[in-house]
XYZ file of C-alpha atoms in Angstrom:
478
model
C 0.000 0.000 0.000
C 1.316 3.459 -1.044
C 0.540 6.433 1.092
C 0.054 9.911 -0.121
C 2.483 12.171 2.029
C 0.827 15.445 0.544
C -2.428 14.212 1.489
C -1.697 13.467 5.072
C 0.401 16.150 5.646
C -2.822 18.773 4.232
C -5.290 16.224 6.389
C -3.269 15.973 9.548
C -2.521 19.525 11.273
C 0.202 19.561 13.343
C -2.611 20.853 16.155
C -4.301 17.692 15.414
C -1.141 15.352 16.442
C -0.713 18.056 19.671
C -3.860 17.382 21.206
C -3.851 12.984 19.977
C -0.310 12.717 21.496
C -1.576 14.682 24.979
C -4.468 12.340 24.937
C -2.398 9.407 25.050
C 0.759 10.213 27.512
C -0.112 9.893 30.864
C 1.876 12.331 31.887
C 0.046 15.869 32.854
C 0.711 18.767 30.185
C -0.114 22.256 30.847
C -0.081 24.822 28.226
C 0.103 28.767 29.771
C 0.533 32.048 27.970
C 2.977 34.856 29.588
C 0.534 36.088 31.769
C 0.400 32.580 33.151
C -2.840 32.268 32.308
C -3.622 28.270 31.609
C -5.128 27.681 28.236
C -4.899 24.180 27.826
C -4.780 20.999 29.889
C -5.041 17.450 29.059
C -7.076 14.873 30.733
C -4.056 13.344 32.840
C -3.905 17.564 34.478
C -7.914 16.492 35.359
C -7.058 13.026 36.837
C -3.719 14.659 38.988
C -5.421 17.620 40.123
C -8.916 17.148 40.033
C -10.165 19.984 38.352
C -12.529 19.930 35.136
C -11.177 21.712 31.864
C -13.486 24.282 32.377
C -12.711 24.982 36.072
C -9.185 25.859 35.459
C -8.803 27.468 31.788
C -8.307 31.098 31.459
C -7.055 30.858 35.098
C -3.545 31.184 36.744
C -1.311 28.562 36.996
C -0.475 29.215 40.807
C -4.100 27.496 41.818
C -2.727 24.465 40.886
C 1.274 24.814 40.921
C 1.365 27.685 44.085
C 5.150 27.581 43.813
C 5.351 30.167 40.881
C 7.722 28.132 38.868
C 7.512 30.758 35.841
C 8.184 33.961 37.832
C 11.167 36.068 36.172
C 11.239 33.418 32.774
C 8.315 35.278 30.591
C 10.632 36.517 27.500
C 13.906 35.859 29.165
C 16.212 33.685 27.078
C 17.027 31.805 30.062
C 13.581 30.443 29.400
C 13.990 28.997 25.861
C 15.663 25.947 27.661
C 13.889 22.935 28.710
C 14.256 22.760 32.293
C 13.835 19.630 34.896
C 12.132 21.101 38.488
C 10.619 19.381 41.262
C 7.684 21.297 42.715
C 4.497 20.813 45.226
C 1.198 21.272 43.334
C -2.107 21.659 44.859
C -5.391 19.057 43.846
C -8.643 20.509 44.392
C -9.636 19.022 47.595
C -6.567 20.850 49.020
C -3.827 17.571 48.766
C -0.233 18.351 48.082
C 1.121 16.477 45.295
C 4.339 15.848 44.529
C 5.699 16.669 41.124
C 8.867 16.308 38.608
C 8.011 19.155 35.582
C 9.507 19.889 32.995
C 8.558 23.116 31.315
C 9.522 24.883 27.600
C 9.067 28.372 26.974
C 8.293 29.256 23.151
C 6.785 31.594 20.332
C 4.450 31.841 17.917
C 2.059 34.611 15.880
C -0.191 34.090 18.962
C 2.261 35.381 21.925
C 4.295 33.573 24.037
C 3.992 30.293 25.872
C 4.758 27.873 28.452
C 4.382 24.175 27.971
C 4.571 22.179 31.258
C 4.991 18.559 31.231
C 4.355 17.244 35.130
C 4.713 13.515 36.691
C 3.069 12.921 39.597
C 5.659 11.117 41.544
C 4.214 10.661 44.829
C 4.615 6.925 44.860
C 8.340 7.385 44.188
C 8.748 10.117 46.874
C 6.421 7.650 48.966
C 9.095 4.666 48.844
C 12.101 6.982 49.219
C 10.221 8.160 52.607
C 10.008 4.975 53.670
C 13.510 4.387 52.379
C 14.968 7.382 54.281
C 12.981 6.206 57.626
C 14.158 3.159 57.125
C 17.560 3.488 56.976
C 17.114 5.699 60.600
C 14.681 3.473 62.196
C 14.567 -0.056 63.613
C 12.031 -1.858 61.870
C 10.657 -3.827 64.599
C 10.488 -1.143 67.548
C 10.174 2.319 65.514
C 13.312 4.149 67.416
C 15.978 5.231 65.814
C 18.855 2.353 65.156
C 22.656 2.649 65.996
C 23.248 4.307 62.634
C 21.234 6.847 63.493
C 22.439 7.104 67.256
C 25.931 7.242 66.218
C 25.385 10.468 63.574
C 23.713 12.292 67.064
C 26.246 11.225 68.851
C 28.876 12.992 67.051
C 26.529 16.450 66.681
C 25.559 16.126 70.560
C 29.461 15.711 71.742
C 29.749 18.877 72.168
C 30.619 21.270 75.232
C 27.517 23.032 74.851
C 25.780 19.874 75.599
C 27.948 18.663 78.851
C 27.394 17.139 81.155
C 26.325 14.181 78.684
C 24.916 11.227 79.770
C 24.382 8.132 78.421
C 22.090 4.942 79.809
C 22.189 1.468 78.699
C 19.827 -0.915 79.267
C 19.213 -4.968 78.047
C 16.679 -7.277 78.677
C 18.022 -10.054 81.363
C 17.627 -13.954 79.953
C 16.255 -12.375 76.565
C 18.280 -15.226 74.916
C 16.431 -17.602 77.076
C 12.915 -16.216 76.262
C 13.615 -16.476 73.063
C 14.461 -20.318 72.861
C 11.920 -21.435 75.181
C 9.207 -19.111 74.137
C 9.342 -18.267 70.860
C 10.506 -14.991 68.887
C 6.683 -13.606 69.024
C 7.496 -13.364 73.024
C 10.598 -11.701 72.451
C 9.643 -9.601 70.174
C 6.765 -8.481 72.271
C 9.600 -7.668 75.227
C 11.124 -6.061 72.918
C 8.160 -3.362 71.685
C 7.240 -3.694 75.175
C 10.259 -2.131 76.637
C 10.376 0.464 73.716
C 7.163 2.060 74.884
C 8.225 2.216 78.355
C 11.891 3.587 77.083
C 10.277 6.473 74.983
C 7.124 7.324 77.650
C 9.851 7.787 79.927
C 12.375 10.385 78.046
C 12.612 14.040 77.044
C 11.862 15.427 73.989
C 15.323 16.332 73.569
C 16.909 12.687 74.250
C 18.056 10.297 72.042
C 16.539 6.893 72.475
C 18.001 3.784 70.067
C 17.720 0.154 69.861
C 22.095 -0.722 70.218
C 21.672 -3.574 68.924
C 19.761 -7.353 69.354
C 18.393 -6.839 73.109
C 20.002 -3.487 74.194
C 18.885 -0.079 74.029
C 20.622 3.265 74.663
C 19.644 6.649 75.810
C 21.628 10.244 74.750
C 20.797 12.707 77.317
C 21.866 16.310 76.494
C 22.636 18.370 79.497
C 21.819 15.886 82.059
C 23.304 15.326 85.317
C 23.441 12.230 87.596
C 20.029 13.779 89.815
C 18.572 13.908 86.051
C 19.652 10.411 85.045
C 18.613 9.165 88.574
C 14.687 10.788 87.524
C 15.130 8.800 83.712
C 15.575 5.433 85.499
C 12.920 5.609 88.055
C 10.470 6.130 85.690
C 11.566 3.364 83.650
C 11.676 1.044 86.562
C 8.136 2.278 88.113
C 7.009 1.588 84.481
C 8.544 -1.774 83.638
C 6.218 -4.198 85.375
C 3.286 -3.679 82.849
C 5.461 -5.281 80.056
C 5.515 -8.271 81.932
C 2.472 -10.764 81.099
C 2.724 -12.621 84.185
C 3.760 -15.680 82.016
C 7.092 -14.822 81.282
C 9.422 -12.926 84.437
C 10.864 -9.597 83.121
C 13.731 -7.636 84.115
C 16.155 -5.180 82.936
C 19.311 -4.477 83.826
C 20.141 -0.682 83.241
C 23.780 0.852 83.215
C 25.253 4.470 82.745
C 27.715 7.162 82.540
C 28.423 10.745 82.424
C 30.916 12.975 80.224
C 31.364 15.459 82.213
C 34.263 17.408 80.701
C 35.556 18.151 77.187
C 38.384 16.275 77.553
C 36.662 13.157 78.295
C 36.346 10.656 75.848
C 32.860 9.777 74.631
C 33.618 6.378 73.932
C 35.080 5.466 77.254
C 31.819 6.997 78.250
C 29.844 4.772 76.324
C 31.726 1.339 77.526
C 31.709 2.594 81.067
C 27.499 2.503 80.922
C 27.301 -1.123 79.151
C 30.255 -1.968 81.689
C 28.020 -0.951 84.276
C 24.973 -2.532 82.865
C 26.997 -6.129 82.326
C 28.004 -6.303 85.799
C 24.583 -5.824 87.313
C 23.554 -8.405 84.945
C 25.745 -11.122 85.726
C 25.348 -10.726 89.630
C 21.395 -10.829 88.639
C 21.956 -13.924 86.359
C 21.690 -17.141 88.215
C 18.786 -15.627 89.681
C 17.238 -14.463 86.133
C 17.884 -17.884 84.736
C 16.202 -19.629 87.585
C 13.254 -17.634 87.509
C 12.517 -18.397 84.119
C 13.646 -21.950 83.515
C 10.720 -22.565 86.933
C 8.267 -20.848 84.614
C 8.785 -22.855 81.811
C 8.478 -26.212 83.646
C 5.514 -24.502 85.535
C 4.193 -24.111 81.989
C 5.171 -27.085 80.348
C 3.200 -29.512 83.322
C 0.039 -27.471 82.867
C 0.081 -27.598 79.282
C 1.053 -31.381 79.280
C -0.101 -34.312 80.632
C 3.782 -34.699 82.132
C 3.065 -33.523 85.779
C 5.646 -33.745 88.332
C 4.376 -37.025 89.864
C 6.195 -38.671 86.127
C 9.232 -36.616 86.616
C 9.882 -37.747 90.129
C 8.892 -41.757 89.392
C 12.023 -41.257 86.443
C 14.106 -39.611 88.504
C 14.208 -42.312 91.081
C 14.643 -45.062 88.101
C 17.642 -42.844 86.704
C 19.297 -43.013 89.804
C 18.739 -46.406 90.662
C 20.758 -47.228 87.638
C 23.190 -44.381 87.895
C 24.241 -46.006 91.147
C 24.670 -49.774 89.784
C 27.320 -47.888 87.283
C 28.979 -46.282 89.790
C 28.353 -42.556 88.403
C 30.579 -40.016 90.171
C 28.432 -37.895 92.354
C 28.889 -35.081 90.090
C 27.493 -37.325 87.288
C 24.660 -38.533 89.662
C 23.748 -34.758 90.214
C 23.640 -34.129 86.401
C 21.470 -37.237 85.989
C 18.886 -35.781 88.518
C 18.531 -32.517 87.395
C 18.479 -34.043 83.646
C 15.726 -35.883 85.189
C 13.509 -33.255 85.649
C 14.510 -31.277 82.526
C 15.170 -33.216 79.668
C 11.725 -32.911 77.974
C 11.878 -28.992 78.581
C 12.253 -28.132 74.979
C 8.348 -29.030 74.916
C 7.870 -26.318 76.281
C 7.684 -24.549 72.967
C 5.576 -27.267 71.489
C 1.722 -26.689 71.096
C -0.299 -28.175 73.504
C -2.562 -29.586 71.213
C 0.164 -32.159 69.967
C 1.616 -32.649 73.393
C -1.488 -34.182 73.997
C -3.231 -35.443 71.002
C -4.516 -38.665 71.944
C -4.416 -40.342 68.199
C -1.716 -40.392 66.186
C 0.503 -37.965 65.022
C 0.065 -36.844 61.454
C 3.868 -36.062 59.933
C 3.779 -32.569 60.277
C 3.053 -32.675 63.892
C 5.374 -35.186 64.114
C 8.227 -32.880 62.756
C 7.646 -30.547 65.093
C 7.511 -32.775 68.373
C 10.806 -33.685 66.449
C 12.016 -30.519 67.035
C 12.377 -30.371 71.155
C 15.449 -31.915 71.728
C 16.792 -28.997 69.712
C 14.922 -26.627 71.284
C 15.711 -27.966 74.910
C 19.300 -27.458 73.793
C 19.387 -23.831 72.927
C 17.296 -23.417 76.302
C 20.052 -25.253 78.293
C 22.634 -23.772 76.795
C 21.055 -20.419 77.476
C 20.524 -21.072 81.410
C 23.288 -20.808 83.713
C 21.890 -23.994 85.637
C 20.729 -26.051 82.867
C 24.046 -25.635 80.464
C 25.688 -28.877 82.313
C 22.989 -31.100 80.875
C 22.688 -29.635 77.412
C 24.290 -32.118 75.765
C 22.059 -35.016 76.885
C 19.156 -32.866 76.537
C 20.266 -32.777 72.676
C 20.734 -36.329 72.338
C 17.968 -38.159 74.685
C 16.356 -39.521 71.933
C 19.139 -40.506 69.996
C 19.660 -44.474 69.490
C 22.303 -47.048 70.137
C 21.829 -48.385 66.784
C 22.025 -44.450 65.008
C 18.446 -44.587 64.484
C 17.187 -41.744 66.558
C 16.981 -38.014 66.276
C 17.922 -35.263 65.743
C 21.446 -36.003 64.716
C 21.850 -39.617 64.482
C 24.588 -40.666 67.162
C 25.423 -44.001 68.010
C 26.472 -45.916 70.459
C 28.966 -44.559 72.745
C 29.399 -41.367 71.183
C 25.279 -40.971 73.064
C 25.859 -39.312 76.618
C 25.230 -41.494 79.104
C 22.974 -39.641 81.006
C 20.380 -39.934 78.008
C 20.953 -43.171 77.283
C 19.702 -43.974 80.893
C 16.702 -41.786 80.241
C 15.623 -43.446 77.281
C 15.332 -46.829 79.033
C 13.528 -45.570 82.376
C 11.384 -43.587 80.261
C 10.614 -46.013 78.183
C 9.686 -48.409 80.739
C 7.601 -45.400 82.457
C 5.878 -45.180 79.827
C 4.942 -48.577 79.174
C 4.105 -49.537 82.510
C 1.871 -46.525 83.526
C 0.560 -45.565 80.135
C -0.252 -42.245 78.783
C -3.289 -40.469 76.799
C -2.305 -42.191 73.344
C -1.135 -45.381 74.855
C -2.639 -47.532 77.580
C -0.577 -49.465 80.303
C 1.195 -52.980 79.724
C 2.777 -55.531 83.017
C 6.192 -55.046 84.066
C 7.126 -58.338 82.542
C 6.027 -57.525 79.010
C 8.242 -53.894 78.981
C 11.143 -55.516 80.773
C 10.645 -58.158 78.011
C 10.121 -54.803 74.812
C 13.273 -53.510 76.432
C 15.541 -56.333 76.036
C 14.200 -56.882 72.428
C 15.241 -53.552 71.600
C 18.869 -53.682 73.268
C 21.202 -52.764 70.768
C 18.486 -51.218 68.870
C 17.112 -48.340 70.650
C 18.596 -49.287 73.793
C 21.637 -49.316 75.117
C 22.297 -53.179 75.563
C 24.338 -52.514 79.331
C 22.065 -50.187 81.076
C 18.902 -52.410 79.707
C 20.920 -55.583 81.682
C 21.460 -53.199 84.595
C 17.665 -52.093 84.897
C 16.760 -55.879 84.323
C 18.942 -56.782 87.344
C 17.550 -54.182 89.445
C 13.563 -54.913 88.705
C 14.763 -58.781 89.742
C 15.672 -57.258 93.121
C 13.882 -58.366 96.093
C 9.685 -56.597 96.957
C 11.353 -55.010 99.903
C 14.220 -53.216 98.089
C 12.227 -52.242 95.451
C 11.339 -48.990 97.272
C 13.073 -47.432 94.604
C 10.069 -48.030 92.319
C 6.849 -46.607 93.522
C 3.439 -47.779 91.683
């Protein structure tokens, strides 16, 4: 197909291509004269600003664009450029939008002109907002983040702004929360303590999440009376983070920079000094606290109640004795007793005690306890001893077992006893998914599984004992 240039070119005006192409862009395009004066808008200008045609021609530009981006450029050659401009325009329900415009000053028989090309870029300016608060902020509490802290640090260092004082504070067995808990509970510490942090500064302090569970507090012109004031409010106000299910405590630290000559970083590592010492001497304390709530919580969630604990216990022994454990073994093997199902803690009730069987996700996740007792122990001044049993106590002789498939030997001892006593407790007293059997037909399970599940020694030991006389087998309490 041929076309007819001449034809076109007579049929299509160049004013007809002009107002198709500012149909089409969705970009805004404002036409002005030199009085500023709009006479022409395109239907994107309606959509951005919210005015009709009608409303706005024959009008000045400021209604909509109050920054008057064309003052001193009518006739000026400066103005025969195309320039790039951010600017603030005005919508007709009064919102302030955001704008990149480009604008093009020009001729013609008619007069003079301004063409404005605008973007709306308030999605852009949006995201670098969030960008911008981001990069100050800590994402999970909303104060500002060490980056941030750091930059005040080095305006507020100052000797305009002595004496300077600094507080640190951190969350006491956070770590241990955490594990046993879950990271919803820390996290709600953590927000918890924030509030209480902010509700109980100036205006004019800094407040910043250091770092994991430590915050730390800038305080401009502040004295030791005004530090002592900054801490009593945070400790009058710290018991309503606490849910009553988990114990809370804080250990707080500080310093002072009281001359120019002082060194604001021996300032800061005095406070956290401070703070880590009246955390340690708090610690054993702090640990046990929290490791009694968690067994407090795992027996009323579970249908392990202390009466189980104790008949184990007295089983472990028994055989810890016959081996000739040293007594500092024998004290491990009691309090391993009582704690080496504490990673349940963290496991739903509703499969602790699901009376059918496990489907394999739930199983997966009651898989998951040893690990989780682990991290606990290891995180508990009084439990870290046992950590490595509590790890392994369902780990096989054969290399069967979970979660990390040890064998033999290389099991600790201490778990290896628990899996036979428990085993047996289990069998012989039953439990919601599994009713009772005689102590002839588990002794009998037992020894089938020696060198299996069970290690073959301690299964001949435990045999030997339950052959023991009726009157020495106090041991072993119905």
């Amino acid at each position: 197909m041929k076309y007819n240039l001449k034809l076109i070119k007579r049929e299509l005006t160049l004013e007809d291509i002009f107002y198709t192409l500012t149909k089409l862009i969705k970009d805004a395009v404002i036409v002005t004269d030199s009085s500023r004066k709009i006479v022409f808008l395109n239907k994107a200008s309606e959509k951005i600003f919210g005015y009709l045609s009608e409303e706005v021609l024959a009008k000045s530009v400021c209604m909509i664009l109050p920054q008057d981006i064309l003052a001193n450029e009518t006739g000026s050659k400066s103005g025969s450029k195309e320039k790039f401009i951010e600017a603030v325009g005005k919508s007709k329900d009064g919102r302030k939008i955001p704008l990149e415009i480009s604008k093009t000053y020009w001729e013609s028989e008619k007069g003079q002109f301004f063409t404005l090309l605008l973007r709306d870029v308030s999605a852009r300016k949006s995201t670098e907002e969030k960008l911008r608060y981001l990069s100050f902020h800590d994402n999970l509490t909303g104060l500002y983040n060490r980056s941030y802290f750091d930059e005040e640090l080095k305006r507020l260092d100052t000797k305009r702004q002595l004496p300077l004082s600094v507080i640190i504070c951190d969350i006491d067995g956070f770590k241990l929360v955490n594990d046993a808990f879950g990271y919803k509970k820390g996290d709600y510490l953590l927000k918890g303590l924030s509030k209480i942090l902010k509700k109980s500064c100036r205006s004019e302090d800094i407040l910043a999440r250091w770092g994991g569970d430590e915050f730390v507090i800038l305080l401009p012109k502040t004295d030791d009376k005004g530090i002592q004031e900054i801490i009593s409010r945070i400790e009058n106000k710290i018991d309503s983070v606490g849910s009553g299910e988990i114990p809370f405590n804080i250990s707080l630290g500080y310093s002072t920079k009281a001359k120019p000559s002082e060194s604001i970083e021996t300032i800061l590592k005095e406070a956290e000094t401070s703070m880590k010492q009246k955390k340690l001497v708090r610690s054993k304390k702090v640990s046990s606290d929290i490791i009694a709530t968690i067994e407090k919580n795992l027996h009323e969630k579970s249908f392990e109640t202390r009466e189980i604990y104790e008949r184990i216990k007295k089983l472990a022994l028994a055989i810890g004795r016959t081996l000739k454990l040293s007594k500092a073994d024998m004290d491990n093997l009691a309090l391993f007793s009582d704690f080496h199902d504490i990673g349940k803690a963290a496991i739903k009730a509703s499969i602790l005690n699901k009376k059918a069987k496990l489907v394999e996700k739930e199983w997966q996740i009651m898989k998951m306890h040893p690990e989780i007792g682990y991290r606990i122990a290891k995180s508990s001044t009084e439990l870290v001893k046992i950590a490595d049993a509590v790890l392994a106590h369902h780990e096989n002789w054969d290399g069967t077992g979970y979660p990390y498939h040890l064998k033999g030997q290389k099991i600790p001892v201490l778990a290896r006893i628990i899996a036979v006593v428990e085993a047996y407790d289990v069998m012989t007293k039953g439990r919601p998914y599994k009713g009772p059997i005689s102590r002839e037909e588990a002794i009998g399970e037992l020894k089938r599984n020696a060198k299996k599940q069970f290690d073959p020694q301690i299964v001949s030991k435990f045999e030997e004992l339950m052959k023991l006389k009726e009157d020495n087998l106090s041991l072993f309490p119905d």
